Coordinates of C-alpha atoms and ligand atoms in Angstrom, one line a residue:
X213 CA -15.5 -26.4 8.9
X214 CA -12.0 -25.4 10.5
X215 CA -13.3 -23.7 13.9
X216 CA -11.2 -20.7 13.5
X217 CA -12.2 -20.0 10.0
X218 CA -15.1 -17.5 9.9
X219 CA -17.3 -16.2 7.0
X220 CA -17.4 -12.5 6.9
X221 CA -19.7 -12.3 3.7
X222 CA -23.3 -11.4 5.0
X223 CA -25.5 -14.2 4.3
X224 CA -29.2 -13.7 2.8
X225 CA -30.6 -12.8 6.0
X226 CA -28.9 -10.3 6.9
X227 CA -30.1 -7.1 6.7
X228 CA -29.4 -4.1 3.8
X229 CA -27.7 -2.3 7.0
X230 CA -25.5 -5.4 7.5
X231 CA -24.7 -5.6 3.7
X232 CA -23.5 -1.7 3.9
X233 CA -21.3 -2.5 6.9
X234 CA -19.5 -5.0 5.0
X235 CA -18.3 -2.3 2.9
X236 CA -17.5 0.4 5.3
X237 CA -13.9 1.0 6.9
X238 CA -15.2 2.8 9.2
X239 CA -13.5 2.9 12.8
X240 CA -11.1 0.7 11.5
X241 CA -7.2 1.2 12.4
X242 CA -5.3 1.5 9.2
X243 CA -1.8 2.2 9.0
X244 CA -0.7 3.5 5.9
X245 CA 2.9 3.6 5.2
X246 CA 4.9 6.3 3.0
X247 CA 1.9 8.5 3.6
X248 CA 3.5 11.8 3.3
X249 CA 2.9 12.4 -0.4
X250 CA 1.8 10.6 -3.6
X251 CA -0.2 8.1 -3.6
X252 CA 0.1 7.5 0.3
X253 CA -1.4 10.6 0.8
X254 CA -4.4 10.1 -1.0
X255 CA -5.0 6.9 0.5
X256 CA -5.0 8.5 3.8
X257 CA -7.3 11.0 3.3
X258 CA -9.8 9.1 1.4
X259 CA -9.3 6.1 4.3
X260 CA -10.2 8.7 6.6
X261 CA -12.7 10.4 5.1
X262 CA -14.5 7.1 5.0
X263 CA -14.2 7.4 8.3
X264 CA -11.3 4.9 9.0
X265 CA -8.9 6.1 12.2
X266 CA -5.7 6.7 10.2
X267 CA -1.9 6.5 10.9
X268 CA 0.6 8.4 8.7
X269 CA 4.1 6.2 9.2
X270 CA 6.5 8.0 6.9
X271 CA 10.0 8.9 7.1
X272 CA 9.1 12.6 6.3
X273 CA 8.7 13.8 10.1
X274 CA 7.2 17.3 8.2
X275 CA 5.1 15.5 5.6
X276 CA 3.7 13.3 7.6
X277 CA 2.4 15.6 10.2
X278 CA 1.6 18.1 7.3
X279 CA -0.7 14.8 5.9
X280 CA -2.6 14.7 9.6
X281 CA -3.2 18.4 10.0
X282 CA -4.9 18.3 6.6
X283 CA -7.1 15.2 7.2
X284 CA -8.0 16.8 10.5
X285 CA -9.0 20.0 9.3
X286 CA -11.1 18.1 6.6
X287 CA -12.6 16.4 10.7
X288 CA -11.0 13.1 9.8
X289 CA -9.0 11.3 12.4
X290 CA -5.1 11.2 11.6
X291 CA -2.3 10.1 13.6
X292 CA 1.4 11.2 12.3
X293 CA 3.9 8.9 13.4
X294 CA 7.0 9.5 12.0
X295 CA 8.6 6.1 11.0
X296 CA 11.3 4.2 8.6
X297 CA 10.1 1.2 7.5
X298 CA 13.5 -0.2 7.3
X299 CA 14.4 -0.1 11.2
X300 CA 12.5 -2.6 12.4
X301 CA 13.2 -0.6 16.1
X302 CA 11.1 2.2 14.3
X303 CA 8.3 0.0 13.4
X304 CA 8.2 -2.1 16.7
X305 CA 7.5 1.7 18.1
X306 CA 5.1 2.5 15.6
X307 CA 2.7 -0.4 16.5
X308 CA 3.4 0.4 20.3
X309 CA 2.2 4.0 19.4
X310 CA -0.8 2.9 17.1
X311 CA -1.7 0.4 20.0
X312 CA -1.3 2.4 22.9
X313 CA -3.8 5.1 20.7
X314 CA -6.7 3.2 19.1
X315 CA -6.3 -0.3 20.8
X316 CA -5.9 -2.2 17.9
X317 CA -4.5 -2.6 14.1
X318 CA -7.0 -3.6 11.4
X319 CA -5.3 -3.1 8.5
X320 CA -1.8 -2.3 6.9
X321 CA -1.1 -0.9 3.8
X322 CA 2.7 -1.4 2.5
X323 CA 3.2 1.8 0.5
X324 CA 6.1 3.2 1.6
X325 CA 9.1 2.7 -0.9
X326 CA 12.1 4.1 -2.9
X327 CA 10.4 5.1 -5.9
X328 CA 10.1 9.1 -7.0
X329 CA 13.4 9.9 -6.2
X330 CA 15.0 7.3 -8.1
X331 CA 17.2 8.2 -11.2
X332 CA 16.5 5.6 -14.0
X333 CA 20.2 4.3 -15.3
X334 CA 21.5 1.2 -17.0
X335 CA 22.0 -1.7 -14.1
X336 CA 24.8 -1.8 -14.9
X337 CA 25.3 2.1 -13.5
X338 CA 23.6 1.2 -10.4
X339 CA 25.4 1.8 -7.4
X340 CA 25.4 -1.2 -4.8
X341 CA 24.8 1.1 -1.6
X342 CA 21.9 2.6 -4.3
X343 CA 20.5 -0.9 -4.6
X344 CA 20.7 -2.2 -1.1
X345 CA 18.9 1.0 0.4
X346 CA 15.6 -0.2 -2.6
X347 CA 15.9 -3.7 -1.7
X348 CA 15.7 -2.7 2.2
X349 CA 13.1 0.1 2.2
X350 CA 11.0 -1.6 -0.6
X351 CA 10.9 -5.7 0.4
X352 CA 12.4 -5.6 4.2
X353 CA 10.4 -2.9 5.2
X354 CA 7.5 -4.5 3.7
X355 CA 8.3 -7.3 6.1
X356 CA 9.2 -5.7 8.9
X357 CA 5.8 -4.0 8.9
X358 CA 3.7 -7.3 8.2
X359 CA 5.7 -8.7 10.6
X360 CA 5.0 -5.8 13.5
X361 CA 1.3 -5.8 13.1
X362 CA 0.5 -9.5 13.0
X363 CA 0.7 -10.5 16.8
X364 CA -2.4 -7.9 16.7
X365 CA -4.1 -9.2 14.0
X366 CA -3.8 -12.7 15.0
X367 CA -4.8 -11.4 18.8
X368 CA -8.0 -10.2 16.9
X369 CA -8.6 -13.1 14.5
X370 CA -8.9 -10.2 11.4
X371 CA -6.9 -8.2 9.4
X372 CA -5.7 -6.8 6.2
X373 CA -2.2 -6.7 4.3
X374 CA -2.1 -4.8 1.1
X375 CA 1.1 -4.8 -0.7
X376 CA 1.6 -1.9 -3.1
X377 CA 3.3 -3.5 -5.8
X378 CA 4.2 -2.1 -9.2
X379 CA 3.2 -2.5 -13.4
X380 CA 7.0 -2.1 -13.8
X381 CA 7.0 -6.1 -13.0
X382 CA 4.7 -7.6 -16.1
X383 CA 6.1 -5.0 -18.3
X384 CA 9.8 -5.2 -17.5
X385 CA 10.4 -1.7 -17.5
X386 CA 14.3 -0.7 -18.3
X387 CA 16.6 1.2 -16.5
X388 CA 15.0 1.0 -12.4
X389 CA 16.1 -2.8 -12.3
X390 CA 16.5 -2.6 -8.5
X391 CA 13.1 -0.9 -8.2
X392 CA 11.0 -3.6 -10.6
X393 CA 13.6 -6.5 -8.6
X394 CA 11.7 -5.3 -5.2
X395 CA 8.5 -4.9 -6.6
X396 CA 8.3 -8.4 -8.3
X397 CA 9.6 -9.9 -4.6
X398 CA 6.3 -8.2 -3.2
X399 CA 4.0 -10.9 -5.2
X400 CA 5.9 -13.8 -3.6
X401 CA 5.6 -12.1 -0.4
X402 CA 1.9 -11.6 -0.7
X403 CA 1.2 -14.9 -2.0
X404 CA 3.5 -16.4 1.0
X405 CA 1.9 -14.4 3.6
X406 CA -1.6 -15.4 2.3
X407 CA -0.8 -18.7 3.2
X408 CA 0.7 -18.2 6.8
X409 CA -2.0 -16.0 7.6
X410 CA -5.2 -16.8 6.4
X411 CA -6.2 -19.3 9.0
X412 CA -6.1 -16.0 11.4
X413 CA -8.7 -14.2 9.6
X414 CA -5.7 -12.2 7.9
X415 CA -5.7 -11.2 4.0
X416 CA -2.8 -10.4 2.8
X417 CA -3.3 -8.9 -1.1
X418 CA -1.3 -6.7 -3.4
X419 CA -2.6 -3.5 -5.8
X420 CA -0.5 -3.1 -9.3
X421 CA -0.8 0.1 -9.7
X422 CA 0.0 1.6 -13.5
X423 CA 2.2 4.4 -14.1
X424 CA 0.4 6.8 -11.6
X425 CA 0.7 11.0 -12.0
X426 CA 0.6 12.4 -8.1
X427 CA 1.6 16.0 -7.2
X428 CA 5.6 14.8 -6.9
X429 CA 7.2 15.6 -9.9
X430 CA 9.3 12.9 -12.1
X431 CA 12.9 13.9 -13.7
X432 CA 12.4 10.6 -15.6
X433 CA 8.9 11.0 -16.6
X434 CA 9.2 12.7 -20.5
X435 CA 6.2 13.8 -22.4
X436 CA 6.5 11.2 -25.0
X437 CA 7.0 7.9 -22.4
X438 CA 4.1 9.2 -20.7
X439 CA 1.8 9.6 -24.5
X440 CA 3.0 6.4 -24.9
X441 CA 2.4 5.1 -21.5
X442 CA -1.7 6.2 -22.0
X443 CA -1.0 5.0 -25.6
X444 CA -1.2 1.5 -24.2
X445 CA -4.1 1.4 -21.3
X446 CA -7.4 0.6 -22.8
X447 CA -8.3 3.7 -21.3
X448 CA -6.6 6.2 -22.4
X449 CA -6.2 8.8 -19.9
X450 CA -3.9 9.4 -17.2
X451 CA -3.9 7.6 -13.9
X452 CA -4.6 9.7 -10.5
X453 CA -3.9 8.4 -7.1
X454 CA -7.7 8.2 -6.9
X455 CA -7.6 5.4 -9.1
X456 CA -6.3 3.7 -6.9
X457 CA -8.5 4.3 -3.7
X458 CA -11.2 2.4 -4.6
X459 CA -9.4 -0.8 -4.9
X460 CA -7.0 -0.3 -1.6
X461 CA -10.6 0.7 0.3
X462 CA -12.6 -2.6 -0.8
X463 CA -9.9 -4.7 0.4
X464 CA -9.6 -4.0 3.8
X465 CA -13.5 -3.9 4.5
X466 CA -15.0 -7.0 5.3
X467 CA -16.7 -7.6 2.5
X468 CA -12.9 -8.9 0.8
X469 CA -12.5 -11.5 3.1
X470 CA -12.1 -14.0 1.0
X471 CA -9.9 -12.7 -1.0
X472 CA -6.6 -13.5 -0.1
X473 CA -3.0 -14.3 -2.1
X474 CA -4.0 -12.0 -5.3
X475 CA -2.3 -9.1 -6.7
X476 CA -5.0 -6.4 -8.6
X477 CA -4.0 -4.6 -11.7
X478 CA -5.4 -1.3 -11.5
X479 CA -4.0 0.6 -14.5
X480 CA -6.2 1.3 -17.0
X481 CA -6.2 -1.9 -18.2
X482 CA -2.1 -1.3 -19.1
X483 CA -1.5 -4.9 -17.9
X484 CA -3.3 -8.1 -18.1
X485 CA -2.7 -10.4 -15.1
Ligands
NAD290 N1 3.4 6.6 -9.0 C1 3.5 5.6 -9.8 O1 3.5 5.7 -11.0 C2 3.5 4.2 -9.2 C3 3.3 3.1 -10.0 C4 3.4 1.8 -9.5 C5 3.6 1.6 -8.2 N2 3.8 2.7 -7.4 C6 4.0 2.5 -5.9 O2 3.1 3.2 -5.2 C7 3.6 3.6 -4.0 C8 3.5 5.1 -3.8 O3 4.1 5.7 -5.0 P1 4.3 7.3 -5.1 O4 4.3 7.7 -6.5 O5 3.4 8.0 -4.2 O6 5.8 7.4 -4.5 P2 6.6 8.5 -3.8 O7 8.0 8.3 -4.0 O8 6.1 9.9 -4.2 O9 6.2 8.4 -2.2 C9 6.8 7.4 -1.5 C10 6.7 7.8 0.0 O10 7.4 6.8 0.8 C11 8.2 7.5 1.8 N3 9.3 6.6 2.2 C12 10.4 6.4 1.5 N4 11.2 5.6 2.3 C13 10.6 5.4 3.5 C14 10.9 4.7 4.7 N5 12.1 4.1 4.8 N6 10.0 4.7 5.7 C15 8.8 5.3 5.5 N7 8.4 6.0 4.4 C16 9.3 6.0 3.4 C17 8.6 8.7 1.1 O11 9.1 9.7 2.0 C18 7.4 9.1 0.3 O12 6.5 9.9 1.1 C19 5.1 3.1 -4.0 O13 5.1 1.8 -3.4 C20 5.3 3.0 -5.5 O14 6.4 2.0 -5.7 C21 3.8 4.0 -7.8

């Protein structure tokens, strides 16, 4: 066996203890980007009440703090650090800042993107500074993040990358071409990534997320694209960020460590990958 290749996966004589802890995020470092609402919110506070140490990087100085106060009242432990994913200046401090706290990284979760605020037009109506800013937040800041945390990873011979991706790809949803364009880079990115970095002990996976209803309201959202929307899941209910938080958790315990390259569907069964 390759010497720097571990097995994470208790074997059979380990103990029931052992077989919890490779389920648990707890005391792990996660840094969850785009925190400061949504979906990123709810995979903060359920990271930390699982009792993972977590770090809000979001753009949103007030959100993000907001995001921390609220996962520390609830006696979780939250660090705010306001960041944009898309200056790699801003995440090279972020790491610093998340190092100089906890001492390590264990896991990052690319969450962060242009996606709420977006108006849905023709591509043809799109404007070019609109679809550079997607493009940069979306697929370089999902780089320059990877890219920031790695040394430490590598330094610790374990890790976890999960790229949020989105069920706009498969379906080809109209109208947010620059958004589905960034979101279908993601799943070379994670494949590629997979590759460079599994010999470190580093996973690098990606959640597909369906259409997801969060606290943020949607101008493009309409009552009949969302009927139709639950219309098409093979369960037919609306999906919740919490949805979600099951699959983002599992993959960054040890217990996922050999799962690597993938990207999860977790819609409701909207998409079959
Ligand atoms: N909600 C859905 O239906 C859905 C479906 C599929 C995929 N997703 C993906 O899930 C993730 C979260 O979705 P959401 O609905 O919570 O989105 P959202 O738009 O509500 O939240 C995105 C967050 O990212 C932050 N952000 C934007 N630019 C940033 C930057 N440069 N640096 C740091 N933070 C930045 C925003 O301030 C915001 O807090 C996104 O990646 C989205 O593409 C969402």
């Amino acid at each position: 066996m390759n010497p720097t290749v571990t097995t994470e996966a208790a074997t059979a004589e380990e103990s029931v203890i052992s077989y919890g802890r490779n389920f648990d995020v707890r005391d792990r470092v996660i840094v969850i980007t785009g925190a400061g609402q949504g979906i990123g919110r709810e995979y903060a506070r359920e990271f930390a009440a699982a009792g993972a140490l977590t770090v809000i990087a979001e753009v949103n100085d007030d959100s993000s703090r907001r995001v921390a106060a609220e996962i520390e009242q609830a006696g979780g432990t939250a660090l705010a650090v306001p960041t944009d994913v898309a200056d790699s200046a801003s995440v090279a401090a972020l790491t610093d800042t998340v190092v100089g706290e906890f001492g390590r990284i264990d896991a990052l979760i690319n969450n962060a993107a242009i996606f709420s605020s977006l108006t849905m037009r023709p591509f043809e109506d799109i404007p070019l500074e609109e679809w550079d800013t997607v493009l940069r937040v979306n697929i370089t800041g999902s780089f320059l993040c990877a890219r920031a945390v790695a040394p430490h990873m590598r330094a610790a011979g374990w890790g976890r990358i999960v790229n949020i991706m989105s069920g706009a790809v498969p379906l080809g949803v109209r109208n947010y071409l620059h958004y589905v364009t960034s979101k279908a880079a993601l799943i070379g990115m994670t494949n590629s990534l997979a590759r460079e970095l599994g010999a470190s002990g580093i996973t690098v996976n990606a959640i597909q997320p369906g259409g997801t209803f969060t606290e943020v309201p949607r101008e493009t959202v309409t009552a009949e694209g969302k009927a139709n929307l639950i219309a098409g899941q093979c369960i037919p209910r609306e999906e919740v960020p919490m949805d979600l938080v099951g699959l983002a958790l599992f993959l960054c315990t040890p217990a996922a460590g050999f799962i690597t390259g993938q990207t999860i569907a977790c819609d409701g069964g909207l998409t079959h990958t």
